[in-house]
Amino acid sequence: MSTEAVKEVERKVRDHFDDDAERFDSIYKTKKGIFARFVDDYWRGVVQKRLEVNVEKLEPLTGKSVLDVGCGSGRFCFEFAKHGATHILGVDFAPAMINIANGLAKEMGVDKECEFRVGAFPEVVTGETFDYSTANGFFDYIENPVSIISAMREMTKEKMILSFPKAFEWRVPVRRLRFWMKGTPLFLYTKKQTENILQKAGVENYEWINLDRDYLIVAHLK
Ligand SMILES: C[S@@+](CC[C@H](N)C(=O)[O-])C[C@H]1O[C@@H](n2cnc3c(N)ncnc32)[C@H](O)[C@@H]1O
């Protein structure tokens, strides 16, 4: 794919999440109507499950630094801070997502621990290293995961958590249709494709978790 075509994919994804930021963050809210609760639990239940498994797999977080790539409204970053992480950098190229993240960090009293940056990964992070890095619900929108994962690996000392949406799963046809109608690119992965991507990115030692509509990879780097 040409550089222009990649930039076009990025622009479409960024605009999608800039418009969709409030609705996306509402998945994490506990106060909502019966219909919204049903859809979020049944259709998008993986979003909350990913958060729980990330914390479980990264514990102990006390004193750790974490990079969260495609952090969205910052929900993972807040949870890492609440579990003792002392520096969390959340990166997202949708400004509306970062606005929500900054507001919520203040509300929750974790704004000292959590720093948020607007920009495309990896360009927006240079010369920094972290104990852990995470990218959840992110590779769904990435044309070239290998270069992104390689960059994350370079910046990470201990563990990386990466989610990949399954290509074959009962919700896929409707999900594909929804994104196609909105004109937003969507990338889905088979088990084999995910294994190849990890191998090309130099990730060798990892746990493979079948989590609802995702494969969740917990990579051990030392
Ligand atoms: C589905 S949201 C997931 C947010 C968060 N990780 C979560 O699970 O709550 C995906 C996010 O990735 C961001 N994103 C996609 N590609 C990106 C890129 N190349 N650089 C930075 N952010 C990106 C989007 O703007 C969006 O907010």
mmCIF file of C-alpha atoms and ligand atoms in Angstrom:
data_model
loop_
_atom_site.group_PDB
_atom_site.id
_atom_site.type_symbol
_atom_site.label_atom_id
_atom_site.label_comp_id
_atom_site.label_asym_id
_atom_site.label_seq_id
_atom_site.Cartn_x
_atom_site.Cartn_y
_atom_site.Cartn_z
ATOM 1 C CA MET A 1 0.000 0.000 0.000
ATOM 2 C CA SER A 2 1.329 3.483 -0.869
ATOM 3 C CA THR A 3 2.112 6.067 1.852
ATOM 4 C CA GLU A 4 -0.812 8.200 0.615
ATOM 5 C CA ALA A 5 -3.202 5.239 0.915
ATOM 6 C CA VAL A 6 -1.980 4.536 4.489
ATOM 7 C CA LYS A 7 -2.473 8.199 5.389
ATOM 8 C CA GLU A 8 -6.004 7.979 3.946
ATOM 9 C CA VAL A 9 -6.750 4.959 6.173
ATOM 10 C CA GLU A 10 -5.409 6.879 9.189
ATOM 11 C CA ARG A 11 -7.487 9.963 8.352
ATOM 12 C CA LYS A 12 -10.688 7.942 8.057
ATOM 13 C CA VAL A 13 -10.033 6.099 11.340
ATOM 14 C CA ARG A 14 -9.111 9.311 13.174
ATOM 15 C CA ASP A 15 -12.240 11.119 11.934
ATOM 16 C CA HIS A 16 -14.394 8.131 12.861
ATOM 17 C CA PHE A 17 -13.144 8.110 16.471
ATOM 18 C CA ASP A 18 -13.181 11.889 16.745
ATOM 19 C CA ASP A 19 -16.924 11.800 15.953
ATOM 20 C CA ASP A 20 -17.576 8.653 17.970
ATOM 21 C CA ALA A 21 -15.588 9.476 21.146
ATOM 22 C CA GLU A 22 -18.530 10.128 23.523
ATOM 23 C CA ARG A 23 -20.444 7.063 22.340
ATOM 24 C CA PHE A 24 -17.344 4.878 22.592
ATOM 25 C CA ASP A 25 -16.585 6.022 26.142
ATOM 26 C CA SER A 26 -20.183 5.368 27.215
ATOM 27 C CA ILE A 27 -19.454 1.606 26.887
ATOM 28 C CA TYR A 28 -17.510 1.931 30.164
ATOM 29 C CA LYS A 29 -20.246 3.842 32.007
ATOM 30 C CA THR A 30 -22.356 1.986 34.525
ATOM 31 C CA LYS A 31 -25.374 4.325 34.423
ATOM 32 C CA LYS A 32 -27.252 3.621 31.181
ATOM 33 C CA GLY A 33 -30.589 2.422 29.858
ATOM 34 C CA ILE A 34 -31.598 -1.239 29.581
ATOM 35 C CA PHE A 35 -31.132 -1.350 25.785
ATOM 36 C CA ALA A 36 -27.668 0.297 25.876
ATOM 37 C CA ARG A 37 -26.644 -2.042 28.703
ATOM 38 C CA PHE A 38 -27.783 -5.085 26.724
ATOM 39 C CA VAL A 39 -25.901 -4.010 23.561
ATOM 40 C CA ASP A 40 -22.727 -3.088 25.473
ATOM 41 C CA ASP A 41 -22.709 -6.316 27.519
ATOM 42 C CA TYR A 42 -23.729 -8.699 24.777
ATOM 43 C CA TRP A 43 -22.292 -7.130 21.619
ATOM 44 C CA ARG A 44 -19.314 -5.178 22.984
ATOM 45 C CA GLY A 45 -18.654 -7.139 26.178
ATOM 46 C CA VAL A 46 -15.061 -7.731 25.014
ATOM 47 C CA VAL A 47 -14.187 -4.072 25.710
ATOM 48 C CA GLN A 48 -14.686 -4.450 29.483
ATOM 49 C CA LYS A 49 -13.268 -8.000 29.548
ATOM 50 C CA ARG A 50 -10.044 -6.790 27.881
ATOM 51 C CA LEU A 51 -9.602 -4.197 30.601
ATOM 52 C CA GLU A 52 -10.001 -6.762 33.381
ATOM 53 C CA VAL A 53 -7.559 -9.243 31.774
ATOM 54 C CA ASN A 54 -4.997 -6.492 31.091
ATOM 55 C CA VAL A 55 -4.915 -5.524 34.775
ATOM 56 C CA GLU A 56 -4.802 -9.162 35.888
ATOM 57 C CA LYS A 57 -1.901 -9.957 33.521
ATOM 58 C CA LEU A 58 0.100 -6.828 34.355
ATOM 59 C CA GLU A 59 -0.194 -7.078 38.144
ATOM 60 C CA PRO A 60 1.783 -6.079 40.160
ATOM 61 C CA LEU A 61 1.538 -2.613 38.620
ATOM 62 C CA THR A 62 2.969 -0.780 41.617
ATOM 63 C CA GLY A 63 5.684 1.647 40.517
ATOM 64 C CA LYS A 64 5.474 0.594 36.860
ATOM 65 C CA SER A 65 5.466 2.766 33.732
ATOM 66 C CA VAL A 66 2.971 1.888 30.989
ATOM 67 C CA LEU A 67 2.486 2.992 27.388
ATOM 68 C CA ASP A 68 -1.108 2.617 26.130
ATOM 69 C CA VAL A 69 -1.262 2.853 22.337
ATOM 70 C CA GLY A 70 -4.630 3.941 20.906
ATOM 71 C CA CYS A 71 -5.718 4.793 24.454
ATOM 72 C CA GLY A 72 -9.092 6.237 23.402
ATOM 73 C CA SER A 73 -10.791 7.905 26.379
ATOM 74 C CA GLY A 74 -8.059 6.632 28.725
ATOM 75 C CA ARG A 75 -10.019 3.983 30.630
ATOM 76 C CA PHE A 76 -7.109 1.489 30.677
ATOM 77 C CA CYS A 77 -4.697 4.217 31.837
ATOM 78 C CA PHE A 78 -6.920 5.124 34.808
ATOM 79 C CA GLU A 79 -7.182 1.509 35.896
ATOM 80 C CA PHE A 80 -3.378 1.067 35.659
ATOM 81 C CA ALA A 81 -2.941 4.199 37.825
ATOM 82 C CA LYS A 82 -5.483 2.956 40.377
ATOM 83 C CA HIS A 83 -3.488 -0.281 40.607
ATOM 84 C CA GLY A 84 -0.270 1.573 41.427
ATOM 85 C CA ALA A 85 1.401 2.429 38.092
ATOM 86 C CA THR A 86 3.266 5.709 38.535
ATOM 87 C CA HIS A 87 3.625 6.891 34.944
ATOM 88 C CA ILE A 88 1.175 6.055 32.178
ATOM 89 C CA LEU A 89 1.400 7.586 28.728
ATOM 90 C CA GLY A 90 -1.759 7.286 26.624
ATOM 91 C CA VAL A 91 -1.456 8.069 22.913
ATOM 92 C CA ASP A 92 -4.331 8.569 20.476
ATOM 93 C CA PHE A 93 -4.682 10.524 17.250
ATOM 94 C CA ALA A 94 -8.354 11.457 17.828
ATOM 95 C CA PRO A 95 -8.369 14.798 19.735
ATOM 96 C CA ALA A 96 -11.914 14.216 21.082
ATOM 97 C CA MET A 97 -10.745 10.982 22.747
ATOM 98 C CA ILE A 98 -7.820 12.758 24.439
ATOM 99 C CA ASN A 99 -10.125 15.591 25.623
ATOM 100 C CA ILE A 100 -12.335 13.047 27.369
ATOM 101 C CA ALA A 101 -9.273 11.276 28.807
ATOM 102 C CA ASN A 102 -7.844 14.501 30.271
ATOM 103 C CA GLY A 103 -11.214 15.438 31.821
ATOM 104 C CA LEU A 104 -11.764 11.993 33.351
ATOM 105 C CA ALA A 105 -8.178 11.828 34.690
ATOM 106 C CA LYS A 106 -8.797 15.040 36.675
ATOM 107 C CA GLU A 107 -12.202 13.806 37.893
ATOM 108 C CA MET A 108 -10.667 10.540 39.095
ATOM 109 C CA GLY A 109 -7.625 12.229 40.664
ATOM 110 C CA VAL A 110 -5.088 10.358 38.497
ATOM 111 C CA ASP A 111 -3.930 13.281 36.350
ATOM 112 C CA LYS A 112 -0.443 13.259 37.934
ATOM 113 C CA GLU A 113 0.134 9.645 36.921
ATOM 114 C CA CYS A 114 -1.567 9.817 33.514
ATOM 115 C CA GLU A 115 -0.190 11.825 30.612
ATOM 116 C CA PHE A 116 -2.112 11.960 27.324
ATOM 117 C CA ARG A 117 -0.714 12.847 23.923
ATOM 118 C CA VAL A 118 -2.579 13.537 20.672
ATOM 119 C CA GLY A 119 -0.852 12.009 17.661
ATOM 120 C CA ALA A 120 -0.210 8.959 15.536
ATOM 121 C CA PHE A 121 1.817 6.104 16.989
ATOM 122 C CA PRO A 122 4.788 5.585 16.750
ATOM 123 C CA GLU A 123 5.688 9.104 15.527
ATOM 124 C CA VAL A 124 4.426 10.772 18.693
ATOM 125 C CA VAL A 125 6.627 8.746 21.095
ATOM 126 C CA THR A 126 10.391 9.136 20.738
ATOM 127 C CA GLY A 127 13.284 8.160 22.986
ATOM 128 C CA GLU A 128 11.074 6.852 25.810
ATOM 129 C CA THR A 129 10.910 3.378 27.373
ATOM 130 C CA PHE A 130 8.252 1.725 29.532
ATOM 131 C CA ASP A 131 7.960 -1.380 31.712
ATOM 132 C CA TYR A 132 4.749 -2.407 29.964
ATOM 133 C CA SER A 133 2.890 -1.455 26.809
ATOM 134 C CA THR A 134 -0.660 -2.206 25.711
ATOM 135 C CA ALA A 135 -2.767 -1.816 22.552
ATOM 136 C CA ASN A 136 -6.388 -2.889 22.900
ATOM 137 C CA GLY A 137 -9.107 -2.519 20.278
ATOM 138 C CA PHE A 138 -6.405 -0.899 18.158
ATOM 139 C CA PHE A 139 -5.193 -3.348 15.506
ATOM 140 C CA ASP A 140 -8.785 -3.426 14.203
ATOM 141 C CA TYR A 141 -7.838 -0.128 12.508
ATOM 142 C CA ILE A 142 -4.201 -0.721 11.542
ATOM 143 C CA GLU A 143 -3.042 -1.475 8.009
ATOM 144 C CA ASN A 144 0.469 -2.584 9.004
ATOM 145 C CA PRO A 145 0.547 -4.091 12.513
ATOM 146 C CA VAL A 146 4.132 -5.417 12.140
ATOM 147 C CA SER A 147 5.799 -1.987 12.141
ATOM 148 C CA ILE A 148 3.633 -0.809 15.053
ATOM 149 C CA ILE A 149 4.377 -3.899 17.171
ATOM 150 C CA SER A 150 8.097 -3.682 16.357
ATOM 151 C CA ALA A 151 8.077 -0.057 17.544
ATOM 152 C CA MET A 152 6.198 -1.012 20.734
ATOM 153 C CA ARG A 153 8.662 -3.836 21.409
ATOM 154 C CA GLU A 154 11.615 -1.448 21.104
ATOM 155 C CA MET A 155 10.046 0.787 23.767
ATOM 156 C CA THR A 156 9.005 -1.966 26.187
ATOM 157 C CA LYS A 157 11.104 -3.690 28.863
ATOM 158 C CA GLU A 158 8.858 -6.419 30.330
ATOM 159 C CA LYS A 159 5.408 -7.156 28.896
ATOM 160 C CA MET A 160 3.177 -6.162 25.989
ATOM 161 C CA ILE A 161 -0.541 -6.843 25.669
ATOM 162 C CA LEU A 162 -2.062 -6.748 22.188
ATOM 163 C CA SER A 163 -5.604 -7.538 21.057
ATOM 164 C CA PHE A 164 -6.489 -8.769 17.565
ATOM 165 C CA PRO A 165 -10.130 -9.044 16.421
ATOM 166 C CA LYS A 166 -10.985 -12.488 15.069
ATOM 167 C CA ALA A 167 -11.780 -12.754 11.344
ATOM 168 C CA PHE A 168 -14.294 -15.544 11.893
ATOM 169 C CA GLU A 169 -16.772 -14.929 14.649
ATOM 170 C CA TRP A 170 -20.574 -14.610 14.781
ATOM 171 C CA ARG A 171 -20.600 -10.772 15.028
ATOM 172 C CA VAL A 172 -18.219 -10.250 12.079
ATOM 173 C CA PRO A 173 -20.740 -9.900 9.185
ATOM 174 C CA VAL A 174 -22.706 -7.161 10.972
ATOM 175 C CA ARG A 175 -19.542 -5.451 12.189
ATOM 176 C CA ARG A 176 -18.098 -5.452 8.679
ATOM 177 C CA LEU A 177 -21.352 -4.031 7.284
ATOM 178 C CA ARG A 178 -21.489 -1.254 9.923
ATOM 179 C CA PHE A 179 -17.931 -0.124 9.193
ATOM 180 C CA TRP A 180 -18.396 -0.417 5.438
ATOM 181 C CA MET A 181 -21.510 1.797 5.630
ATOM 182 C CA LYS A 182 -19.560 4.409 7.597
ATOM 183 C CA GLY A 183 -16.578 4.189 5.226
ATOM 184 C CA THR A 184 -14.240 3.306 8.123
ATOM 185 C CA PRO A 185 -11.500 0.742 7.445
ATOM 186 C CA LEU A 186 -11.625 -2.429 9.554
ATOM 187 C CA PHE A 187 -8.924 -5.130 9.721
ATOM 188 C CA LEU A 188 -9.648 -8.603 11.103
ATOM 189 C CA TYR A 189 -7.234 -11.497 11.667
ATOM 190 C CA THR A 190 -7.096 -15.275 11.518
ATOM 191 C CA LYS A 191 -5.025 -17.196 14.072
ATOM 192 C CA LYS A 192 -2.397 -17.892 11.393
ATOM 193 C CA GLN A 193 -2.193 -14.232 10.337
ATOM 194 C CA THR A 194 -1.793 -13.161 13.968
ATOM 195 C CA GLU A 195 0.997 -15.698 14.512
ATOM 196 C CA ASN A 196 2.777 -14.476 11.349
ATOM 197 C CA ILE A 197 2.499 -10.848 12.420
ATOM 198 C CA LEU A 198 3.972 -11.646 15.844
ATOM 199 C CA GLN A 199 6.796 -13.619 14.279
ATOM 200 C CA LYS A 200 7.642 -10.833 11.804
ATOM 201 C CA ALA A 201 7.595 -8.294 14.643
ATOM 202 C CA GLY A 202 10.074 -10.437 16.601
ATOM 203 C CA VAL A 203 7.641 -11.425 19.363
ATOM 204 C CA GLU A 204 8.435 -15.013 20.366
ATOM 205 C CA ASN A 205 7.427 -15.675 23.924
ATOM 206 C CA TYR A 206 3.732 -15.059 24.467
ATOM 207 C CA GLU A 207 0.494 -16.320 26.029
ATOM 208 C CA TRP A 208 -2.429 -16.757 23.679
ATOM 209 C CA ILE A 209 -5.856 -15.976 25.152
ATOM 210 C CA ASN A 210 -9.151 -16.562 23.343
ATOM 211 C CA LEU A 211 -11.168 -13.668 24.662
ATOM 212 C CA ASP A 212 -14.650 -13.403 23.229
ATOM 213 C CA ARG A 213 -14.341 -11.815 19.760
ATOM 214 C CA ASP A 214 -10.575 -11.183 20.188
ATOM 215 C CA TYR A 215 -7.268 -12.974 20.450
ATOM 216 C CA LEU A 216 -5.414 -11.399 23.344
ATOM 217 C CA ILE A 217 -1.636 -11.738 23.306
ATOM 218 C CA VAL A 218 0.436 -11.302 26.461
ATOM 219 C CA ALA A 219 4.054 -11.070 25.314
ATOM 220 C CA HIS A 220 6.905 -11.610 27.769
ATOM 221 C CA LEU A 221 9.990 -9.696 26.715
ATOM 222 C CA LYS A 222 12.481 -10.695 29.418
HETATM 223 C C1 LIG B 1 -11.644 1.238 19.678
HETATM 224 S S1 LIG B 1 -10.652 2.545 20.286
HETATM 225 C C2 LIG B 1 -9.941 1.701 21.680
HETATM 226 C C3 LIG B 1 -9.584 2.664 22.809
HETATM 227 C C4 LIG B 1 -8.992 1.997 24.059
HETATM 228 N N1 LIG B 1 -7.783 1.246 23.769
HETATM 229 C C5 LIG B 1 -10.009 1.109 24.733
HETATM 230 O O1 LIG B 1 -9.950 -0.112 24.518
HETATM 231 O O2 LIG B 1 -10.865 1.656 25.465
HETATM 232 C C6 LIG B 1 -9.260 2.598 19.147
HETATM 233 C C7 LIG B 1 -8.476 3.905 19.266
HETATM 234 O O3 LIG B 1 -7.261 3.799 18.502
HETATM 235 C C8 LIG B 1 -6.981 5.093 17.968
HETATM 236 N N2 LIG B 1 -6.020 4.912 16.857
HETATM 237 C C9 LIG B 1 -6.170 4.137 15.748
HETATM 238 N N3 LIG B 1 -5.045 4.186 14.979
HETATM 239 C C10 LIG B 1 -4.176 5.016 15.622
HETATM 240 C C11 LIG B 1 -2.830 5.453 15.350
HETATM 241 N N4 LIG B 1 -2.153 5.058 14.263
HETATM 242 N N5 LIG B 1 -2.226 6.271 16.255
HETATM 243 C C12 LIG B 1 -2.886 6.675 17.375
HETATM 244 N N6 LIG B 1 -4.157 6.301 17.673
HETATM 245 C C13 LIG B 1 -4.789 5.484 16.817
HETATM 246 C C14 LIG B 1 -8.349 5.623 17.566
HETATM 247 O O4 LIG B 1 -8.376 7.025 17.471
HETATM 248 C C15 LIG B 1 -9.234 5.102 18.709
HETATM 249 O O5 LIG B 1 -9.436 6.043 19.718
#
